[in-house]
Coordinates of C-alpha atoms and ligand atoms in Angstrom, one line a residue:
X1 CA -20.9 29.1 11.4
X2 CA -20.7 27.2 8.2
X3 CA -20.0 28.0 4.9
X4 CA -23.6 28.1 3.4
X5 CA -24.7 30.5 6.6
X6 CA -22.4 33.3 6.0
X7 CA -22.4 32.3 1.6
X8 CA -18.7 32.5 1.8
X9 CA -16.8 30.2 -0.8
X10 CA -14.7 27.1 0.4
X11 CA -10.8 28.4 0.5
X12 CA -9.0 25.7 -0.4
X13 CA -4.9 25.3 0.4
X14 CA -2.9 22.9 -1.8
X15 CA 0.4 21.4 -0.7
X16 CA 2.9 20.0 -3.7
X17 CA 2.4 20.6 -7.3
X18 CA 4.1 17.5 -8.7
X19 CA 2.6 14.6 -9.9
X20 CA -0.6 14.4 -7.8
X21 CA -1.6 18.2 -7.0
X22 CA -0.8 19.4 -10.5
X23 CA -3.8 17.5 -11.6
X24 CA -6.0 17.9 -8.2
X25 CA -5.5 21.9 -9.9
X26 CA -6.0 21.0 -13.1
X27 CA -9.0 19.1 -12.5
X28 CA -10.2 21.3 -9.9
X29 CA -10.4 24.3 -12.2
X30 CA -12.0 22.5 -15.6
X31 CA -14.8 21.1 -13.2
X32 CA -15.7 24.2 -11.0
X33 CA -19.1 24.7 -11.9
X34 CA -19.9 21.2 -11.1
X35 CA -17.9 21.2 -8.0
X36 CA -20.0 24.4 -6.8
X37 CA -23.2 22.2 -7.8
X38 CA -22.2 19.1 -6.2
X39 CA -20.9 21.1 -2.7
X40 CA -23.7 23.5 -3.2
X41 CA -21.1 26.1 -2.1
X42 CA -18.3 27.3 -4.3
X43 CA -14.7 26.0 -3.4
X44 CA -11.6 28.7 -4.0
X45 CA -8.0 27.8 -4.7
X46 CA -6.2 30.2 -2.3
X47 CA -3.1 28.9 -3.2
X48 CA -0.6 26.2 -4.0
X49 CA 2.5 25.4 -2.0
X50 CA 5.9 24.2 -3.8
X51 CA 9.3 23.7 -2.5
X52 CA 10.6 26.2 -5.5
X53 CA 8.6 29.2 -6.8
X54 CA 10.4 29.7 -9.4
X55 CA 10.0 26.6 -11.6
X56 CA 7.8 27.7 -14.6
X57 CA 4.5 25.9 -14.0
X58 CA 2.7 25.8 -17.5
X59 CA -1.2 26.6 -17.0
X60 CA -0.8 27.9 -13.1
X61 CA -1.8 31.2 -12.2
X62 CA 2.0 32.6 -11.0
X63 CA 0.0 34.6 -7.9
X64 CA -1.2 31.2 -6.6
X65 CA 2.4 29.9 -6.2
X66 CA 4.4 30.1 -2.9
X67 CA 7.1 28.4 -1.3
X68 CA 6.2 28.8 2.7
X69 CA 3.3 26.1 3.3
X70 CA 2.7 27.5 6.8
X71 CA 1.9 31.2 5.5
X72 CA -0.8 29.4 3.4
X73 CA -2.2 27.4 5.7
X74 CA -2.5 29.9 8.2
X75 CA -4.6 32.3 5.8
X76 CA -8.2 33.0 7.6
X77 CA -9.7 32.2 4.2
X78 CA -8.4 28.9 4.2
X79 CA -10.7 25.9 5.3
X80 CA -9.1 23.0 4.0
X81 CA -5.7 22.0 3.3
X82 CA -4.8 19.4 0.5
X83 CA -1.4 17.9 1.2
X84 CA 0.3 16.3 -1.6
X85 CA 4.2 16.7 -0.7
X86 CA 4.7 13.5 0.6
X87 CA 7.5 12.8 3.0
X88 CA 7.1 12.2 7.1
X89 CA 7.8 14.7 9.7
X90 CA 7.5 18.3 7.5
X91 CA 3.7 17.2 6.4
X92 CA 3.3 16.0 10.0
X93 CA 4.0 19.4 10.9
X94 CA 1.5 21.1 8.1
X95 CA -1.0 19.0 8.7
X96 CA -0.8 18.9 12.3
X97 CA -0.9 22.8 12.1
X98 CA -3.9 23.0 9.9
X99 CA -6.2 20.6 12.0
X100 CA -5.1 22.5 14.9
X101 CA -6.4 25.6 13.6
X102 CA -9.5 24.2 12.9
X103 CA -9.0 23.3 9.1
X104 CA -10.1 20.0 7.5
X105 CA -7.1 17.7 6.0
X106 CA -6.9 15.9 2.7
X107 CA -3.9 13.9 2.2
X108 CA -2.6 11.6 -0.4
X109 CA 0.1 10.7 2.1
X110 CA 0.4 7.2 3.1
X111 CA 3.7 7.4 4.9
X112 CA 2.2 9.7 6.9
X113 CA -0.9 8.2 7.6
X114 CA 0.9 4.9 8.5
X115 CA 3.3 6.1 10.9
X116 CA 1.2 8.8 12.5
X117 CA -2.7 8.2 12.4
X118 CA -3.2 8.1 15.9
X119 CA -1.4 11.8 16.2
X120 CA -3.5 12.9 13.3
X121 CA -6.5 11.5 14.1
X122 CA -6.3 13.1 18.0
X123 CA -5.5 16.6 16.6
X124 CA -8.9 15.8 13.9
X125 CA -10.7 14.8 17.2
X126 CA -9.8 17.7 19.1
X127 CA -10.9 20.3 16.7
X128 CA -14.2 18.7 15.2
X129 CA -12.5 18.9 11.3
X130 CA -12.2 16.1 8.8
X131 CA -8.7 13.9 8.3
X132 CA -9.6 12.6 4.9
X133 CA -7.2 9.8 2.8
X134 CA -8.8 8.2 0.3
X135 CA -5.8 8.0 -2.1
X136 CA -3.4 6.7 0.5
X137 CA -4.1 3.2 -0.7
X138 CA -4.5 1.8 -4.2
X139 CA -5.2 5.5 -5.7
X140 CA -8.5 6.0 -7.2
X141 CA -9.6 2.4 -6.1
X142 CA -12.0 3.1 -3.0
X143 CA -10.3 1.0 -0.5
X144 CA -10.3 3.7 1.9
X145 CA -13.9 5.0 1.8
X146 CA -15.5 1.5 1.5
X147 CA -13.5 -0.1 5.0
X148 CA -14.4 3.2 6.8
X149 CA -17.8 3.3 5.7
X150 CA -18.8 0.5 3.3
X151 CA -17.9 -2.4 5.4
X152 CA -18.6 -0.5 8.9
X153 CA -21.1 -2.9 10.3
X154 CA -19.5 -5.9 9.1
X155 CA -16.9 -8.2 10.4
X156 CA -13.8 -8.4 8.0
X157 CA -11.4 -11.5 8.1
X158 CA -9.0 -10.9 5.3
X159 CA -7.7 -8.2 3.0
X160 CA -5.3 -8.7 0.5
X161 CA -4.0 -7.7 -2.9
X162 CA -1.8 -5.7 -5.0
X163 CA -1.4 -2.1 -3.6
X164 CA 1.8 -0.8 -5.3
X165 CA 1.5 0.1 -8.6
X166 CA 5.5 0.5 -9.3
X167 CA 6.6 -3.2 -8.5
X168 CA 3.3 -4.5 -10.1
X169 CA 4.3 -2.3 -13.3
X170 CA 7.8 -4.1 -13.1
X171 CA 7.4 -7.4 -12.4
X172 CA 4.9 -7.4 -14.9
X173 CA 7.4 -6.1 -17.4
X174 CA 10.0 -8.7 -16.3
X175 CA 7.3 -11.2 -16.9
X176 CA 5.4 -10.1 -20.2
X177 CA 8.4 -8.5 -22.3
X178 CA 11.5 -10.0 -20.7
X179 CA 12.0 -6.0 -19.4
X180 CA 14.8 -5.6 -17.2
X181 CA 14.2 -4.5 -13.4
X182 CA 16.1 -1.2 -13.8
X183 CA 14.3 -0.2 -17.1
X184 CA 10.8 -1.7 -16.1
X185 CA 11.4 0.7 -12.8
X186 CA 12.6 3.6 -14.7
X187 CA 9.6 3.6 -17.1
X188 CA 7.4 3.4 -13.9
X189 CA 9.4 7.1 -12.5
X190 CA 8.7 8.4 -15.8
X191 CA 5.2 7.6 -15.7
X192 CA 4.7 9.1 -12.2
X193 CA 3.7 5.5 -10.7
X194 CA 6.9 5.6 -8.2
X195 CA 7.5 7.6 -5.0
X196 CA 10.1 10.7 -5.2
X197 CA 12.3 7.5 -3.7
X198 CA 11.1 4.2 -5.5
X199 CA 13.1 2.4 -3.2
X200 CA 10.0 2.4 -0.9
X201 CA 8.5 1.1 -3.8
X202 CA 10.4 -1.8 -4.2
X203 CA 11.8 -2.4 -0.6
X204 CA 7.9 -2.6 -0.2
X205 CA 7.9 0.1 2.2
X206 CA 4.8 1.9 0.3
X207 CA 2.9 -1.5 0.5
X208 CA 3.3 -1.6 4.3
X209 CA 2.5 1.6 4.9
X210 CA -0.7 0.8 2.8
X211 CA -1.0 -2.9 4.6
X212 CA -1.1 -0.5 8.1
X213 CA -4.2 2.0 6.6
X214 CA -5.8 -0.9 5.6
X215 CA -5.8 -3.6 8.8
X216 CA -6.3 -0.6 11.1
X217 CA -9.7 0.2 9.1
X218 CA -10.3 -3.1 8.5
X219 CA -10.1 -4.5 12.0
X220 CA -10.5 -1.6 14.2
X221 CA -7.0 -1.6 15.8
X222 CA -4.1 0.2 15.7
X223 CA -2.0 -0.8 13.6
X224 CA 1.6 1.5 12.4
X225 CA 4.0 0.7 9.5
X226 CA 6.3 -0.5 12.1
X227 CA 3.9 -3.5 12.4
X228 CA 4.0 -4.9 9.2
X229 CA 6.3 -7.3 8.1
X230 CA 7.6 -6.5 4.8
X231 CA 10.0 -7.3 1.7
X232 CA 10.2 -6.2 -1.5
X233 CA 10.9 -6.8 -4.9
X234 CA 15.2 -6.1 -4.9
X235 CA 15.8 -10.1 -4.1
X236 CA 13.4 -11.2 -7.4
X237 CA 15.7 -12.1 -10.4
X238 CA 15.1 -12.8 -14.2
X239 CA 15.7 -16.3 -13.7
X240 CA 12.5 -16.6 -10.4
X241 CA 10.0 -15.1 -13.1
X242 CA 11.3 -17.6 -15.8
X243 CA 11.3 -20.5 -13.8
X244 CA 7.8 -19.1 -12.5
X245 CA 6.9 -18.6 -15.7
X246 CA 7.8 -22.2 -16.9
X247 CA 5.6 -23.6 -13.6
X248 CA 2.4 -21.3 -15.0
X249 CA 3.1 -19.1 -12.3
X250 CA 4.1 -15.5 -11.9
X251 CA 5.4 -13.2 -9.2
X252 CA 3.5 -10.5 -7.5
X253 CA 4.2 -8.5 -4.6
X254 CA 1.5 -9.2 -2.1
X255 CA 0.0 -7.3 1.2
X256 CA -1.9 -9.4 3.2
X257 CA -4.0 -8.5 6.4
X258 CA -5.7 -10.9 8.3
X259 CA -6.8 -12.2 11.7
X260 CA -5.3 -15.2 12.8
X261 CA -5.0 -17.3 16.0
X262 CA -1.9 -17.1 17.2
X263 CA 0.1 -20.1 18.8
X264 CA -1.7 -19.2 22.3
X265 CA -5.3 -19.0 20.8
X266 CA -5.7 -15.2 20.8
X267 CA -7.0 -13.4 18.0
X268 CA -4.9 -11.0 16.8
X269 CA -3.6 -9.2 13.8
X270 CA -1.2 -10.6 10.6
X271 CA 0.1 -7.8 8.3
X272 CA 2.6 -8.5 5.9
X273 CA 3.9 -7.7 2.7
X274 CA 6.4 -9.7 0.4
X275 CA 6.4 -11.5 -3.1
X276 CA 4.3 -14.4 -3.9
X277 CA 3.8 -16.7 -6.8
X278 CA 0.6 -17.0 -8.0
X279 CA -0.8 -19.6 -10.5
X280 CA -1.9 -17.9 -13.8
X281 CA -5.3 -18.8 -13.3
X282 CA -5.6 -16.6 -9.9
X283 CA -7.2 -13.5 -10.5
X284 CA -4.6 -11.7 -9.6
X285 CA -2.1 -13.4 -12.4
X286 CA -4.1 -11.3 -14.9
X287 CA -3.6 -7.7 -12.9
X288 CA -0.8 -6.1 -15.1
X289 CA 1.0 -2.6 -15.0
X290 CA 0.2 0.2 -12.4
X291 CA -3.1 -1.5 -11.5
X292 CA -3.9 -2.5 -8.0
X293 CA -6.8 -5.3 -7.0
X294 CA -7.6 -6.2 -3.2
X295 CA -9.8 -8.9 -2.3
X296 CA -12.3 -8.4 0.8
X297 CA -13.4 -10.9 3.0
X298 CA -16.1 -10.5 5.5
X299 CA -18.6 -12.4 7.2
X300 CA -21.4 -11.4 6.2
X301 CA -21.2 -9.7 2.6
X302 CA -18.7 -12.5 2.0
X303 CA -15.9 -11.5 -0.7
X304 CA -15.8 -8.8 -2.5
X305 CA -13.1 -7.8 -5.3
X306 CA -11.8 -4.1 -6.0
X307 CA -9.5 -2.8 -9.3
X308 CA -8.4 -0.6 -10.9
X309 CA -6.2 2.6 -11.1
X310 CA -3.9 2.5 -8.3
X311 CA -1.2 5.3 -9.3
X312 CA -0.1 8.3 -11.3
X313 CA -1.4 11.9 -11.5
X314 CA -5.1 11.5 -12.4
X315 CA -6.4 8.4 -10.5
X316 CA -4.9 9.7 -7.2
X317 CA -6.6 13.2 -8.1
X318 CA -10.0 11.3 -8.2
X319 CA -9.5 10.4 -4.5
X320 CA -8.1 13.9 -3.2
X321 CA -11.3 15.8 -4.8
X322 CA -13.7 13.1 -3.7
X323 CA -12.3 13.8 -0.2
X324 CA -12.4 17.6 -1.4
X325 CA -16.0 17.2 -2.2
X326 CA -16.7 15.2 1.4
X327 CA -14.8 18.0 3.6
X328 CA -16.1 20.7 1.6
X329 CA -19.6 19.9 1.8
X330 CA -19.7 19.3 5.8
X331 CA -17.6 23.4 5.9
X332 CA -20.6 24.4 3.8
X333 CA -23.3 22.2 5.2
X334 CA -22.1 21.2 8.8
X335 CA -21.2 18.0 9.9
X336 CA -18.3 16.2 10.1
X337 CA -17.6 12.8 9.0
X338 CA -16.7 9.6 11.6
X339 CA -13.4 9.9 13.3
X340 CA -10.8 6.3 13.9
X341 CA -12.1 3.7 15.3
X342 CA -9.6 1.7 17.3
X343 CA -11.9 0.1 20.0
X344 CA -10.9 -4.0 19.1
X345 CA -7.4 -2.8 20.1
X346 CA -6.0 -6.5 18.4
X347 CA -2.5 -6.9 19.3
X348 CA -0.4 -7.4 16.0
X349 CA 1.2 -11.0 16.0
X350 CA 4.6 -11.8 15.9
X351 CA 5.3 -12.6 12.4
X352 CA 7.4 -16.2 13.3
X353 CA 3.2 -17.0 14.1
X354 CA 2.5 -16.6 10.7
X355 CA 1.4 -20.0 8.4
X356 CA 2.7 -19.2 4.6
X357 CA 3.1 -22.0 2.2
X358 CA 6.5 -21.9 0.4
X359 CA 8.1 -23.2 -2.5
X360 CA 11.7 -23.8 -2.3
X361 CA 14.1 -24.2 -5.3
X362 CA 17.8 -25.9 -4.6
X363 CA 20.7 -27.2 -5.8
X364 CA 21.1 -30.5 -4.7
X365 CA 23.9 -33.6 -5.1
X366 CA 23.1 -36.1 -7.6
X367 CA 22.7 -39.0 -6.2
X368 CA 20.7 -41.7 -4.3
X369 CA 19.4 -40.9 -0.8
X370 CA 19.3 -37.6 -1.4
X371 CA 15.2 -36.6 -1.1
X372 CA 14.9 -38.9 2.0
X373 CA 17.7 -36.9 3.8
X374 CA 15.8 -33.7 2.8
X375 CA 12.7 -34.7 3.4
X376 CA 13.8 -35.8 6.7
X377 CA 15.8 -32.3 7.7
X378 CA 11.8 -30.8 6.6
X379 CA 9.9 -33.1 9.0
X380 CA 12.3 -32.6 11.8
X381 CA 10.8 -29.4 11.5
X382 CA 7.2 -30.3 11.7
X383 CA 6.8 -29.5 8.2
X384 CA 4.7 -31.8 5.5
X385 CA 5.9 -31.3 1.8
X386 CA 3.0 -30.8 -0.5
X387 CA 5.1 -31.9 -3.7
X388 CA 8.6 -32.5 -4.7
X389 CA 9.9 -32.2 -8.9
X390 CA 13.8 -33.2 -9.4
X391 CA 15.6 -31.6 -12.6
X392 CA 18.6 -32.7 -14.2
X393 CA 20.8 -29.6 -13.5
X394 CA 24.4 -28.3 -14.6
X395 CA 26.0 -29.1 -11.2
X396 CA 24.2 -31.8 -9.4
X397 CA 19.9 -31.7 -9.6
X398 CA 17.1 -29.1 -9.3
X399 CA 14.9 -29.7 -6.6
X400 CA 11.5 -27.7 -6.2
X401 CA 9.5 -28.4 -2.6
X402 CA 6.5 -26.8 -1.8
X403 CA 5.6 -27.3 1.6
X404 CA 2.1 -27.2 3.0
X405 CA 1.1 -24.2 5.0
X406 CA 3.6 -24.1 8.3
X407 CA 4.8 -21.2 10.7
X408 CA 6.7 -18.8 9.5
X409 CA 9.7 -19.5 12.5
X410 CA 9.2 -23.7 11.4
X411 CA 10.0 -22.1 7.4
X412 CA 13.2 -19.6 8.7
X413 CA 15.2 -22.7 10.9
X414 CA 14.5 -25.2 8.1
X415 CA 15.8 -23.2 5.6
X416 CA 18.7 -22.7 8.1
X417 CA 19.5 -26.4 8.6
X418 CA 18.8 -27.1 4.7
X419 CA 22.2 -24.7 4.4
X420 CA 24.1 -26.3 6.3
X421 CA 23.1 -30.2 5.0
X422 CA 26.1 -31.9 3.6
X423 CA 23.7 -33.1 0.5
X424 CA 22.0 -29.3 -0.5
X425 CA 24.8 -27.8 -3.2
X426 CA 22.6 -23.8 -2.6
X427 CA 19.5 -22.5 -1.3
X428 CA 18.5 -20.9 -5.1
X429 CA 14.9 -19.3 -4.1
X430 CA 12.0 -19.1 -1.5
X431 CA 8.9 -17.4 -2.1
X432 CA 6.0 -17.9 -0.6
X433 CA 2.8 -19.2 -2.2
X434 CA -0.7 -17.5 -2.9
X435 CA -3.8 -19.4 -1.0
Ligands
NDP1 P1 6.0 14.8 -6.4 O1 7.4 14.5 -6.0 O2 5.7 14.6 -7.9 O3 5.5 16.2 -6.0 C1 5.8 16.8 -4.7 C2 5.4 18.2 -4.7 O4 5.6 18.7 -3.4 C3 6.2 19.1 -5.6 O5 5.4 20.1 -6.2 C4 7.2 19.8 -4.7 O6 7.6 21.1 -5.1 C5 6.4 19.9 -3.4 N1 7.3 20.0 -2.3 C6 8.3 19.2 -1.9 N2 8.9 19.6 -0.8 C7 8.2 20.7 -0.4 C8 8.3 21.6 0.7 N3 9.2 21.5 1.6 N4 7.4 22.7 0.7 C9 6.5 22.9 -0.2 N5 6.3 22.0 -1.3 C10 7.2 21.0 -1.4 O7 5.1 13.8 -5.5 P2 3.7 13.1 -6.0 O8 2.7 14.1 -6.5 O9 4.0 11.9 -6.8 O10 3.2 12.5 -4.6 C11 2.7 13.4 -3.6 C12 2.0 12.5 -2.5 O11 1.0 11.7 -3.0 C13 3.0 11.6 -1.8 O12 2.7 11.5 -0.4 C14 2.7 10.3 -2.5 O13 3.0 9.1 -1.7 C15 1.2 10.4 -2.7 N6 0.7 9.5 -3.8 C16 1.3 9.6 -5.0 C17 0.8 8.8 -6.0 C18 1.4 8.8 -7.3 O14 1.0 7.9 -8.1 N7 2.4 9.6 -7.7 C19 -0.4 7.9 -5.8 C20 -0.9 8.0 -4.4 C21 -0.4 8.8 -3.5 P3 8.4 21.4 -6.5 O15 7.3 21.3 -7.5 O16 8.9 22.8 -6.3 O17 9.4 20.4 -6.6
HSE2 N1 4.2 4.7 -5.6 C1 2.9 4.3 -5.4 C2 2.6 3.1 -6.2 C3 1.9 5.4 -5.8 O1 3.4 2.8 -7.1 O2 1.6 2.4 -5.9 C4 0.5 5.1 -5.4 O3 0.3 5.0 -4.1

């Protein structure tokens, strides 16, 4: 029976009160009467779940607070559970419990999704409810929404972007105010941009979680965290955004899904995450602070851009109670909205199968003969240089390569043999180049 048969209202179960679900409340409770109208059902708040009840919670009814998740998810009143804890295996178990007892999920929780969607998705399956997680990726952006539904009957190629909000806050404050990392990453904590860890912000490990949501929707496949390579921001120093900065580039931290060709001419999937430079006049140059943009590319609607908000308290509350509104209208109305769709079942490549362009900055002896013995060590390798500037430096000269697009395994041994080359002094930086 649903919701509009019997007139009952929508209960409503929120997990976490920090960032995220203080403002799904907030937001919830200034906009009810539209929420009823655009439901056409009224949604309750039967309560909020918080790891300690007795923090004083400024503008929260004190009867909605309790600390055991499970008792308030298992309430009879309860048809949908909002979980914004974050974390792995304890909202695996609480959401795990509440699709098995028939309730619909909303979940902000990319981690989870990442590592467990196929669990999830089953246990959605199984009991005919909803698995919504719109703000797993890039926020109040509509990434989610618009590969699961959007994009449905197309054929995507390509999606790629900025998806973390904390690293593009800091490199962009290492770039446009000389910031340091530390401060530039402690302004983003304050400002709620950063997991309750930000070292799966800047190891990247939020991206690839992201990367995963994303090339699963995007090319129906299943694809985990555990598939994507990734590397964060910790290795990028003052001196690779000035000397990017001096080449009209600057540094972002890229995800990147696409389908290649591997090296035995099956499709399959690339997903990867790391820090590129990108020439100021990309589009993406000009995407500062917590914002996130991801380029689309598809066959037939061709490519499509998305930006905007992608962290902190309100734009990630835009996402949950969109999802609210889609789960709560199917209780009241009936219905239920499409499940996964895995059926291309693309095997992930190897990353070594991977073509990246690279720029490579070294120290090199001073004198003649030099280039020819590294551009030799390069084409041993199979890999054509693109272009080659020499410095004057302190201890012998500066020299900056950028190669032309090569496999990732031709890129790792070169850079191997260039360390051990009598003539190269140090291997300074390697980052890999935007398209
Ligand atoms: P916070 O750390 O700010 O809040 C976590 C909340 O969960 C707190 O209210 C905490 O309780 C509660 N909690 C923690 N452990 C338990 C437990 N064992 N039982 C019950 N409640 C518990 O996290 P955020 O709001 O920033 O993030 C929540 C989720 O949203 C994460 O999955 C995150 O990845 C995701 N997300 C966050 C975004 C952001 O910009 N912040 C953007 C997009 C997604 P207490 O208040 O007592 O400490
Ligand atoms: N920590 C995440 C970010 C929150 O900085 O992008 C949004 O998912």
């Amino acid at each position: 029976m649903t919701s509009s048969e019997n007139n009952k209202p929508v209960g409503v179960a929120i997990l976490g009160l920090g960032t995220v679900g203080s403002q799904v409340l907030r937001l919830l409770g200034e906009h009810e009467t539209d929420f009823t109208a655009r439901i056409g059902g009224e949604v309750q708040v039967r309560g909020v779940a918080v790891s300690d009840a007795s923090k004083p919670r400024e503008g929260v009814d004190p009867s909605l607070i309790i600390d055991k998740p499970e008792e308030l998810i298992d309430r009879e009143d309860v048809d949908i559970v909002v979980e914004v804890i974050g974390g792995i295996d304890y909202p695996r178990e609480l959401v795990l419990r509440a699709l098995r007892a028939g309730k619909s999920v909303v979940t902000a929780n990319k981690a989870l999704v990442a590592a467990h969607a196929a669990e999830l998705s089953a246990a959605a399956d199984e009991a005919g409810v909803d698995l919504f997680y719109e703000a797993a990726v890039a926020a109040a952006v509509p990434v989610v929404g618009m590969l699961r539904r959007s994009l449905a009957g197309d054929k995507i190629v390509r999606i790629s972007g900025i998806v973390n909000g904390t690293t593009n806050f800091v490199l962009d404050a290492m770039d446009s105010t000389g910031a340091s990392y530390e401060d530039a990453l402690a302004e983003a904590t304050r400002l709620g941009y950063a997991e309750a860890d930000p070292t799966a912000d800047v190891e990247g490990h939020d991206a690839a979680s992201k990367a995963a949501i994303m090339a699963a929707l995007g090319f129906h496949s299943r694809v985990t965290f555990d598939d994507v390579h990734c590397e964060g921001i910790t290795g990028i120093t003052a001196a690779d955004i000035s000397a990017a900065k001096e080449a009209g580039q600057t540094i972002k931290l890229l995800s990147i899904c696409e389908r290649i060709v591997d090296e035995d001419g099956r499709e399959a999937i690339s997903a990867r995450v790391h820090p590129t430079l990108v020439d100021r006049s990309h589009p993406l140059a000009s995407v500062s602070e917590s914002y996130n943009a991801i380029f689309v590319e598809s066959e037939a609607a061709g490519q499509l851009m998305f930006y905007g908000n992608g962290a902190g308290g309100n734009p990630t509350a835009s996402a949950v109670l969109g999802d609210l509104v889609g789960a709560a209208r199917n209780k009241v109305h009936g219905g239920r909205a499409p499940g996964e769709s895995t059926y291309a079942d693309l095997p992930v490549a190897d990353f070594g199968q991977v073509t990246t362009r690279r720029q490579i900055d070294m120290t090199v002896r001073d004198r003649a003969g030099v280039l020819a013995v590294i551009s030799q060590t390069f084409s041993e390798h199979g890999i054509s240089l693109q272009t080659v500037r020499q410095e004057a430096a302190e201890n012998g000269a500066r020299l900056i390569v950028v190669t032309h697009a090569a496999r990732e395994h031709e890129i790792a041994e070169t850079i191997d043999a260039l360390g051990g080359d009598d003539e190269v002094l140090s291997v300074d930086s390697v980052i890999r180049l935007a398209d």
